[in-house]
Amino acid sequence: MAGSRDFAVLDLQNNSDDLGVDLQFQDFGEARTQPAIVSSSSSQHEQTIHFSEFPDSATDENEQEKIGPMIKRQKKDGHSTPLLPLHPAEVHVAAILPEGVHGLVNLTQVVVLQVKEKQYTSRAVKDLSQKLPVSSLSHLKRVRRIPTVRNESECQKSDLVTVKPDKMFVYLSFVEEFGILCFKEFGDDNIMPVSSEDAARVIAILNEKKVDLSLFSNKVFVSRVARYAPKVREMYDKVAPLWPCSFHEDSYLTRLSSDDFFSQEKVNMIVKHMNKAIELGYKANEEGNPAVGVVMVDHQSGQVVSAAKDSRLIHPLQHAVMVAIDYIAYRQGGGVWVHNNLPLIEESLYGPCGINDIYTSTSNIELGQVVENIGCIEEFRSNSLEDLKTRNAEEIGMNSMTTYICTGIDVYITHEPCMMCAMALLHSRVHRIFYCCPDLQLGALGSITKLHTLPGINHRYEVFMVTPTK
Amino acid sequence: MTDQQKDQWMSEAFSQAQVALSSGEVPVGCVFVFNGEIIARGRNTVNETHNATRHAEMNCIDQVLMWCKSKLLDHRIVFPKISIFVTVEPCGMCADALGQLHVSDITYGCSNDRFGGCGSVVNIPKLYKYPMKIQKGIQAEKAVELLKDFYKGENPNAPTGKAKRKIKTT
């Protein structure tokens, strides 16, 4: 198994006992580069199939077929090993975006006819739009013009002599509609003629729909087109040469998907907070919990407003995120777990979570970045629990009159949150979420699903994954 | 479990929802039944606790943990044997929490189009392959009525501008 380390995309762990975690990372890394062809519902299974591309895990795959992907995954706990601190210069912050915004383009294949004469084009478009409308491809232009290839000498003459007319093509509908198999390879012009049997079938179907076939030449083709409307310039540039389509740039998504969305200064800030979360993860791990830590920061002021480590060992719901949310509630005059007379929770919750000692403790880990910022530590000291008890909520910057639950808060989590935590953050109306380590078993913000991109949810936050570049 | 018993437990959940309504909370109530006995009853306490995660189910889970502690039982054995009666479809958070605790029997009243986690917005049991037995539509009209009553008023904690939005329930 040792060889598999060479393939690890995100080798955060140095623990040789936990190679399974590395495998999960490489799985994820592979899947990230090829998600677009896969439909969103089946992408989970597709990800595991990529295991087979790594020689070391070939045996795993056979085993996996027997017991099913989910059961296999549940054997390993992705949280169990603490993360190493990040270094600001070697970090990549990437937004977790809806399918089809980054990576490969989602293409589909359509049946195409050539218009017999150029002047028939508008009639053909009108005829098809009435008799064969395809609403799910409405982002495509109906017609594609392929300029006739001329050699250079012809080109020079072309200004004077009459030019040979361009070829005009119109798409009909998906190949599946006509019972034609998808083509595997396409030439440069992205147009492939179908067999005569297939062509006859297409003509028969068109006759049934009373399409005016006199407008078209009798050859039938297949062409690749974009399945969905491109939202980002990068995507448009990839699909437009295949078949013309409309493009309404989503400037917000374009900004998010760009690599330099965060300035270096911001990245430093992100790394600083994330390293705090990682250190909290160490603390949690020392107590036998998963090494998950959370830091919550006010987006406007940059002030740390909550921090928590995982304590699900003593209370199954006290994932770090849930504890951090409850701490915010406590600061606003509410909260449950601090007041609750569950003795097992009381002692472990906020006291050891350190507020005072998190950032001052001298640990073996290199956390220069964290300790450097004395101001932040001071601020954290002043926000310690003892102080909180004597001051009221308004004085410590969490004005309960203006702050509604967790609005405007950036959340830094060591690991991808599970569905419970992701949904809790959604209920709490947080602003942004940063996490380091994907969780392929439970993760709800990129792995199992992308909760923040689903239609119908009542609040949206941005999600970013922070990964070391090396 | 007879239908009569189910109705009775659902009515218990509704009386919790009623309490929530009268204290200005979203009217959702919930009871957890173990061995034919109610071991936890809870309601939403989101406004009271300033914690948006304190849904009825979450409060009940805390109660069950306490109950287990007092009876010296392991909650990992108790939760899979619990039946849950809740007036409104559990949200994604609650459904996942219950799934992680291996709860397998959920009965709810009306669906929740805003953040329902058992099919309305996301389908947690399907997504995570939780072996859950879910029954819906028990006294649904009553649950909708309660929600309508609530959304006639305003959320006292909501910031200005966000207050008062109509809820769609089915």
XYZ file of C-alpha atoms in Angstrom:
640
model
C 0.000 0.000 0.000
C 2.985 2.266 0.500
C 3.087 3.093 -3.182
C -0.308 4.675 -3.022
C 1.159 7.597 -1.139
C 2.766 8.738 -4.343
C -0.606 9.339 -5.849
C -2.038 11.259 -2.949
C -3.329 14.584 -4.105
C -3.750 15.917 -0.611
C -1.340 14.160 1.627
C -2.081 16.006 4.822
C -1.469 13.094 7.095
C 1.874 11.715 8.003
C 0.344 8.857 9.850
C 1.092 5.668 8.008
C -1.687 3.848 9.855
C -4.244 5.946 8.146
C -3.621 5.389 4.519
C -7.301 5.035 3.871
C -7.632 8.743 4.357
C -5.061 9.395 1.688
C -6.961 7.190 -0.689
C -10.064 9.174 -0.087
C -8.216 12.335 -0.940
C -6.855 11.067 -4.183
C -10.296 9.833 -5.012
C -11.641 13.304 -4.463
C -8.877 14.982 -6.381
C -9.496 12.762 -9.348
C -13.202 13.334 -9.223
C -12.808 17.068 -9.090
C -11.171 17.121 -12.460
C -13.878 15.159 -14.179
C -17.222 15.841 -12.604
C -18.884 17.529 -15.527
C -19.664 14.543 -17.686
C -21.257 12.780 -14.792
C -24.827 13.553 -13.919
C -25.117 14.944 -10.422
C -27.175 12.080 -9.095
C -24.653 9.434 -9.940
C -21.482 11.381 -9.308
C -20.929 9.718 -5.979
C -20.519 6.326 -7.532
C -18.462 7.730 -10.337
C -15.982 9.095 -7.833
C -15.350 5.715 -6.324
C -14.848 4.155 -9.716
C -11.785 6.333 -10.189
C -10.129 4.202 -7.534
C -9.387 1.670 -10.210
C -7.053 4.062 -11.939
C -4.588 3.655 -9.113
C -2.817 0.350 -9.261
C -2.583 0.006 -5.504
C -6.273 0.228 -4.943
C -7.269 -2.170 -7.680
C -8.023 -4.870 -5.148
C -10.193 -2.463 -3.203
C -12.392 -2.040 -6.196
C -13.306 -5.701 -6.439
C -14.099 -5.754 -2.780
C -16.132 -2.637 -3.208
C -18.341 -4.178 -5.817
C -19.288 -6.876 -3.379
C -20.188 -4.723 -0.425
C -21.327 -1.533 -2.139
C -19.724 1.900 -2.088
C -21.453 3.309 1.006
C -20.549 0.479 3.324
C -16.984 0.584 2.147
C -16.734 4.223 2.904
C -18.110 3.918 6.379
C -15.216 1.768 7.418
C -12.929 4.764 7.706
C -13.490 7.883 9.702
C -12.186 10.798 7.706
C -11.992 12.955 10.803
C -9.757 10.797 12.889
C -6.378 12.332 12.108
C -5.494 15.933 12.916
C -4.423 18.192 10.087
C -1.065 19.860 9.771
C -1.018 23.653 9.998
C -1.177 25.504 6.717
C 1.311 27.979 5.365
C -0.139 31.069 3.664
C 2.219 30.908 0.697
C 1.275 27.330 -0.107
C -2.466 27.449 0.019
C -5.132 27.337 -2.626
C -8.604 28.653 -1.843
C -11.210 27.402 -4.283
C -14.920 28.057 -4.243
C -17.229 25.041 -4.222
C -19.544 25.909 -7.088
C -22.570 24.335 -8.749
C -21.993 21.571 -11.281
C -20.956 22.816 -14.670
C -19.263 26.010 -13.568
C -15.760 24.677 -13.409
C -13.906 21.625 -14.612
C -15.019 19.903 -17.784
C -18.003 20.980 -19.816
C -21.164 18.941 -19.737
C -21.787 18.013 -23.373
C -24.618 16.182 -25.032
C -25.193 15.010 -28.608
C -27.924 16.140 -30.984
C -29.125 15.143 -34.406
C -28.309 17.725 -37.056
C -29.552 18.406 -40.581
C -28.015 20.551 -43.262
C -30.160 23.237 -44.820
C -30.254 22.737 -48.567
C -29.835 26.348 -49.593
C -28.750 29.243 -47.423
C -31.889 31.246 -48.190
C -34.060 28.474 -46.706
C -32.475 28.900 -43.273
C -35.005 31.236 -41.714
C -37.890 29.120 -42.988
C -36.256 26.006 -41.616
C -35.749 27.607 -38.182
C -39.347 28.769 -38.069
C -40.635 25.373 -39.141
C -38.580 23.525 -36.527
C -39.387 25.905 -33.703
C -43.051 25.113 -34.236
C -42.867 21.405 -34.905
C -39.859 20.332 -32.887
C -39.268 22.663 -29.955
C -36.628 21.481 -27.434
C -37.061 23.624 -24.359
C -34.121 22.141 -22.464
C -31.745 23.234 -25.226
C -33.107 26.740 -25.532
C -29.676 28.190 -24.781
C -28.448 26.902 -28.150
C -28.786 28.843 -31.358
C -30.776 26.735 -33.807
C -28.379 27.302 -36.660
C -24.672 26.707 -36.948
C -22.805 28.145 -39.884
C -19.707 26.324 -41.014
C -17.638 28.533 -43.299
C -16.449 26.748 -46.401
C -12.777 26.007 -46.187
C -10.893 27.781 -48.914
C -7.281 27.583 -49.723
C -5.202 30.738 -49.739
C -5.385 31.519 -53.424
C -9.146 31.343 -53.307
C -9.159 33.621 -50.291
C -7.364 36.323 -52.157
C -9.823 36.129 -54.986
C -12.815 36.010 -52.679
C -13.190 39.758 -52.504
C -13.839 39.929 -56.196
C -15.302 36.618 -57.236
C -18.555 35.235 -55.795
C -17.886 33.194 -52.692
C -19.049 29.633 -52.332
C -21.866 29.772 -49.735
C -21.280 28.567 -46.164
C -22.895 25.390 -44.949
C -25.843 25.918 -42.637
C -26.794 23.297 -40.071
C -29.768 23.121 -37.718
C -30.129 20.834 -34.722
C -33.246 18.726 -34.238
C -33.141 17.139 -30.787
C -31.149 14.787 -28.563
C -29.797 11.666 -30.261
C -31.713 9.532 -27.736
C -34.971 10.923 -29.109
C -34.162 9.289 -32.433
C -32.719 6.103 -31.026
C -29.221 6.850 -32.235
C -26.194 5.861 -30.192
C -23.770 8.553 -29.091
C -20.618 8.941 -31.130
C -17.335 8.488 -29.394
C -15.143 10.547 -31.671
C -15.639 13.706 -33.596
C -13.602 15.470 -36.216
C -12.528 19.078 -36.108
C -15.814 20.296 -37.530
C -17.790 18.480 -34.807
C -20.199 16.998 -37.359
C -20.478 13.258 -37.968
C -22.766 11.618 -40.538
C -24.957 8.767 -39.237
C -25.545 5.401 -40.874
C -28.223 5.122 -43.535
C -30.500 3.091 -41.242
C -30.353 5.748 -38.550
C -30.930 8.436 -41.172
C -34.027 6.652 -42.451
C -35.384 6.475 -38.921
C -34.824 10.193 -38.408
C -36.548 11.026 -41.682
C -39.501 8.829 -40.713
C -39.868 10.593 -37.371
C -39.637 13.992 -39.046
C -42.300 12.987 -41.539
C -44.542 11.992 -38.670
C -44.106 15.451 -37.177
C -44.808 16.975 -40.604
C -41.487 18.786 -40.781
C -40.928 20.293 -44.216
C -38.104 18.075 -45.440
C -37.754 19.869 -48.750
C -35.730 22.516 -46.920
C -32.973 20.105 -45.955
C -30.474 17.955 -47.750
C -31.138 14.291 -47.032
C -27.992 13.552 -45.067
C -28.301 13.268 -41.276
C -25.520 14.185 -38.855
C -24.769 14.124 -35.139
C -23.034 16.967 -33.316
C -21.883 17.701 -29.776
C -23.431 20.670 -27.975
C -23.375 22.175 -24.489
C -25.967 20.516 -22.265
C -26.508 23.615 -20.135
C -26.142 27.312 -20.741
C -22.590 28.381 -19.878
C -22.485 30.784 -16.951
C -18.795 31.620 -16.944
C -16.628 33.020 -19.741
C -14.210 30.117 -19.458
C -17.034 27.651 -20.063
C -18.463 29.665 -22.926
C -15.105 29.725 -24.672
C -15.045 25.940 -24.511
C -18.542 25.265 -25.842
C -19.128 28.067 -28.329
C -16.837 26.618 -31.036
C -18.833 23.361 -30.914
C -22.203 24.935 -31.442
C -23.208 28.582 -31.049
C -25.127 29.324 -27.877
C -26.342 32.291 -25.922
C -24.179 33.507 -23.064
C -25.369 35.559 -20.123
C -22.360 35.823 -17.926
C -22.968 35.356 -14.219
C -20.455 37.888 -12.993
C -20.716 36.642 -9.447
C -19.895 33.061 -10.398
C -17.123 34.278 -12.689
C -15.565 36.157 -9.811
C -15.942 33.201 -7.469
C -14.473 30.733 -9.920
C -11.406 32.847 -10.638
C -8.208 31.834 -8.902
C -7.447 35.283 -7.567
C -10.779 35.842 -5.867
C -8.906 36.395 -2.617
C -5.987 38.765 -2.343
C -2.832 37.450 -0.690
C -3.723 39.530 2.354
C -7.095 37.803 2.592
C -5.484 34.405 2.094
C -3.141 35.141 4.990
C -6.168 35.943 7.108
C -7.928 32.749 6.042
C -4.872 30.676 6.848
C -4.508 32.341 10.219
C -8.048 31.497 11.230
C -7.846 28.047 9.732
C -4.702 27.284 11.700
C -6.585 28.229 14.848
C -9.291 25.763 13.891
C -6.647 23.118 13.205
C -5.142 23.636 16.632
C -8.579 23.257 18.187
C -8.813 20.035 16.215
C -5.649 18.823 17.945
C -7.234 19.572 21.298
C -10.347 17.647 20.350
C -8.241 14.757 19.144
C -6.304 14.603 22.406
C -9.614 13.913 24.126
C -10.463 11.137 21.737
C -12.834 13.124 19.536
C -12.478 13.597 15.794
C -9.881 16.290 15.149
C -12.405 18.927 14.150
C -12.132 22.551 15.184
C -14.149 25.616 14.267
C -13.431 29.341 14.402
C -16.145 31.887 13.687
C -15.185 35.385 12.646
C -17.308 38.466 12.166
C -17.060 39.279 8.459
C -17.158 43.044 8.929
C -14.896 43.577 11.900
C -12.641 40.538 11.521
C -13.194 39.814 15.196
C -13.196 36.210 16.381
C -16.635 35.682 17.871
C -16.695 31.976 18.573
C -14.461 28.947 18.575
C -15.097 25.334 19.424
C -13.663 21.899 19.275
C -15.483 18.705 18.588
C -16.923 16.847 21.561
C -19.210 14.283 19.994
C -17.747 11.594 22.210
C -19.668 12.910 25.207
C -22.668 14.173 23.283
C -23.414 12.795 19.822
C -24.682 16.134 18.518
C -21.848 18.268 19.795
C -19.963 18.489 16.558
C -17.637 21.483 16.628
C -19.956 23.527 14.429
C -22.970 22.933 16.655
C -21.011 23.926 19.751
C -19.725 27.094 18.069
C -23.248 28.069 17.032
C -24.508 27.534 20.545
C -21.703 29.672 21.881
C -22.806 32.555 19.643
C -26.327 32.049 20.962
C -24.967 32.162 24.495
C -23.274 35.466 23.771
C -26.574 36.825 22.543
C -28.242 35.930 25.797
C -29.438 32.464 24.823
C -27.674 29.185 24.281
C -28.550 25.761 25.539
C -25.567 23.624 26.253
C -23.879 26.116 28.592
C -26.912 26.419 30.835
C -28.083 22.907 30.473
C -27.564 20.839 33.563
C -26.114 17.982 31.609
C -23.011 17.692 33.779
C -21.083 15.755 31.155
C -21.327 18.634 28.759
C -20.820 21.476 31.165
C -17.257 20.828 32.131
C -15.918 20.009 28.708
C -17.674 22.610 26.660
C -16.257 26.070 26.709
C -13.752 25.994 29.519
C -11.185 23.652 28.032
C -12.049 24.860 24.565
C -9.643 27.190 25.698
C -10.705 30.594 24.736
C -7.877 31.688 27.053
C -5.356 29.037 26.303
C -6.005 28.175 22.676
C -3.646 30.664 21.189
C -1.151 31.081 23.988
C -0.393 27.441 24.474
C 3.047 26.478 23.276
C 2.523 23.389 21.259
C 5.033 21.439 19.254
C 3.289 22.376 16.089
C 4.609 25.297 14.183
C 1.962 27.911 14.577
C 4.043 30.998 14.140
C 1.354 32.591 12.059
C -1.145 32.298 14.811
C 0.951 33.442 17.717
C 2.350 36.339 15.717
C -0.850 38.216 15.904
C -0.785 39.371 19.492
C -3.728 41.655 18.994
C -5.957 38.783 18.157
C -4.886 36.873 21.217
C -5.528 39.842 23.436
C -8.924 40.242 21.907
C -9.618 36.625 22.519
C -8.492 36.851 26.104
C -10.785 39.746 26.699
C -13.635 37.737 25.325
C -13.049 34.879 27.680
C -15.902 33.294 29.464
C -15.310 34.994 32.802
C -15.520 38.362 31.161
C -18.607 37.385 29.290
C -20.396 36.593 32.472
C -19.843 40.082 33.823
C -20.340 42.085 30.672
C -23.520 42.171 28.711
C -23.825 41.199 25.124
C -23.733 44.698 23.673
C -20.372 45.590 25.164
C -18.538 42.708 23.585
C -19.500 43.542 20.069
C -22.244 40.998 19.632
C -25.030 43.475 19.806
C -28.086 41.324 20.027
C -30.216 44.110 18.678
C -28.344 44.301 15.396
C -26.950 40.779 15.109
C -29.448 38.146 14.180
C -28.199 34.650 15.021
C -25.027 34.204 12.940
C -25.587 36.662 10.095
C -22.385 38.029 8.611
C -20.164 35.403 10.164
C -17.349 33.599 8.369
C -16.856 30.019 9.546
C -13.509 28.234 9.417
C -13.770 24.463 9.829
C -10.989 21.918 9.619
C -13.233 19.363 7.885
C -16.145 19.507 5.525
C -19.303 19.720 7.640
C -21.845 16.911 7.683
C -25.410 17.565 6.605
C -26.511 18.362 10.152
C -23.804 20.986 10.591
C -24.147 22.395 7.073
C -27.873 22.791 7.563
C -27.352 24.255 11.045
C -25.066 26.876 9.489
C -27.728 27.530 6.884
C -30.370 27.994 9.575
C -27.953 30.324 11.339
C -27.532 32.455 8.211
C -23.742 32.458 8.136
C -21.937 34.378 5.401
C -19.087 32.161 4.271
C -17.686 28.744 5.054
C -14.070 27.680 4.648
C -12.989 24.099 5.154
C -9.782 22.160 4.557
C -10.521 18.537 4.336
C -13.344 16.955 2.326
C -15.379 14.237 4.029
C -16.448 11.701 1.460
C -18.710 9.795 3.833
C -20.775 12.591 5.261
C -19.704 15.906 3.731
C -22.664 17.972 2.586
C -20.803 20.877 0.961
C -19.066 19.205 -1.960
C -18.735 15.467 -1.341
C -22.133 13.807 -0.954
C -24.018 16.862 -2.125
C -23.570 20.616 -2.465
C -26.250 21.851 -0.129
C -25.519 25.525 -0.825
C -26.188 25.123 -4.550
C -29.484 23.258 -4.298
C -32.588 25.043 -5.497
C -35.220 25.816 -2.902
C -33.063 26.512 0.128
C -33.952 29.672 2.002
C -30.496 31.122 2.561
C -27.281 30.953 0.595
C -23.741 31.051 1.822
C -20.475 30.778 -0.083
C -18.300 27.740 0.444
C -14.546 27.541 -0.117
C -12.122 24.702 0.205
C -8.670 25.609 1.505
C -6.039 23.131 0.401
C -2.260 23.080 0.544
C -0.766 23.419 -2.917
C 1.977 20.948 -2.160
C -48.374 0.169 17.372
C -52.045 0.818 16.642
C -53.396 3.777 14.715
C -55.142 4.940 17.822
C -51.848 5.087 19.699
C -50.231 6.922 16.822
C -52.975 9.522 16.866
C -52.585 9.919 20.574
C -48.838 10.490 20.328
C -49.300 12.882 17.465
C -51.760 14.805 19.613
C -49.081 15.004 22.295
C -46.763 16.493 19.686
C -49.469 18.982 18.761
C -49.892 20.106 22.328
C -46.146 20.880 22.315
C -46.588 22.813 19.066
C -49.406 24.751 20.717
C -47.086 25.694 23.572
C -44.523 26.868 21.021
C -47.119 29.022 19.297
C -48.223 30.665 22.508
C -44.611 31.505 23.372
C -43.937 33.074 19.996
C -41.994 30.202 18.473
C -42.545 28.445 15.158
C -45.252 25.951 16.144
C -43.527 22.615 15.793
C -43.806 19.961 18.453
C -42.317 16.539 18.820
C -42.431 13.467 21.053
C -40.045 10.522 21.224
C -41.612 7.192 22.113
C -39.610 4.317 23.522
C -41.224 1.000 24.505
C -44.664 2.563 24.248
C -43.756 5.363 26.606
C -43.034 9.013 25.851
C -39.490 9.718 27.016
C -39.075 13.187 25.522
C -41.385 15.989 24.443
C -40.045 19.076 22.836
C -40.907 22.117 20.808
C -39.034 24.794 18.912
C -37.042 27.115 21.161
C -35.189 29.037 18.471
C -36.201 32.529 19.548
C -35.894 31.781 23.227
C -32.343 30.423 22.892
C -31.155 32.704 20.045
C -29.973 29.470 18.491
C -31.434 28.630 15.097
C -30.643 24.958 15.574
C -32.921 24.429 18.559
C -35.688 22.682 16.704
C -38.153 20.431 18.498
C -36.275 17.285 17.457
C -32.935 18.605 18.701
C -34.436 19.489 22.072
C -35.923 16.022 22.299
C -32.567 14.418 21.496
C -30.984 16.294 24.396
C -33.799 15.092 26.648
C -33.302 11.504 25.557
C -29.576 11.751 26.304
C -30.420 12.959 29.801
C -33.036 10.254 30.195
C -30.511 7.626 29.141
C -28.041 8.966 31.644
C -30.559 8.853 34.469
C -31.539 5.289 33.574
C -27.923 4.258 33.012
C -28.717 3.203 29.454
C -26.520 3.536 26.397
C -28.117 5.993 23.997
C -26.699 4.038 21.065
C -29.027 1.201 21.998
C -31.996 3.409 22.835
C -32.128 5.659 19.750
C -32.626 2.889 17.157
C -35.680 1.724 19.070
C -37.304 5.125 19.326
C -40.351 6.210 17.329
C -40.656 9.895 16.577
C -43.846 11.873 16.171
C -43.349 15.406 14.892
C -45.949 17.829 13.583
C -43.880 19.151 10.639
C -41.400 17.386 8.353
C -37.932 17.370 9.968
C -35.469 19.758 8.313
C -32.205 18.553 6.787
C -30.332 19.170 10.004
C -32.750 17.236 12.192
C -33.167 14.420 9.690
C -29.391 14.005 9.467
C -28.998 14.216 13.244
C -31.632 11.506 13.670
C -29.984 9.478 10.928
C -26.590 9.703 12.601
C -28.230 8.479 15.808
C -29.734 5.535 13.885
C -33.317 6.538 14.542
C -35.405 4.552 12.102
C -39.051 5.402 12.661
C -40.373 8.888 11.918
C -43.981 10.013 11.595
C -44.730 13.586 10.629
C -47.698 15.802 9.825
C -47.227 18.317 7.031
C -44.316 18.780 4.640
C -42.002 21.765 4.773
C -41.300 23.362 1.409
C -38.753 25.766 2.835
C -36.241 23.337 4.281
C -37.809 19.910 4.574
C -35.180 17.198 4.793
C -37.266 14.122 3.997
C -37.924 14.856 0.358
C -39.176 18.425 0.104
C -35.879 20.257 -0.444
C -33.329 17.503 0.157
C -33.920 13.835 0.791
C -31.563 12.982 3.618
C -32.530 9.316 4.114
C -32.026 8.652 0.406
C -28.866 10.728 0.107
C -27.160 9.117 3.079
C -28.869 5.716 2.758
C -30.309 5.866 6.249
C -32.690 2.955 6.789
C -35.580 5.140 7.926
C -39.252 4.288 7.917
C -41.043 7.539 7.277
C -44.781 8.091 7.417
C -46.219 11.465 6.546
C -49.544 13.191 6.431
C -50.833 12.338 9.906
C -53.068 15.261 10.922
C -51.367 17.414 8.294
C -54.152 19.998 8.074
C -53.837 20.720 11.764
C -50.095 21.339 11.426
C -50.649 23.673 8.484
C -53.274 25.604 10.417
C -50.867 26.109 13.294
C -48.119 27.343 10.960
C -50.552 29.703 9.273
C -51.544 31.060 12.670
C -47.903 31.704 13.415
C -46.983 33.365 10.163
C -49.872 35.762 10.537
C -47.801 37.293 13.300
C -44.190 38.334 13.026
C -40.970 36.760 14.121
C -39.930 38.959 17.045
C -36.242 38.212 16.465
C -36.093 38.761 12.717
C -34.193 41.851 11.555
C -36.258 44.583 9.967
C -36.887 44.005 6.318
C -36.755 40.257 6.692
C -39.847 39.986 8.801
C -43.105 38.575 7.567
C -42.766 36.320 4.587
C -45.459 33.970 3.534
C -44.861 30.276 4.041
C -46.082 27.730 1.582
C -47.167 24.444 3.048
C -48.690 21.470 1.428
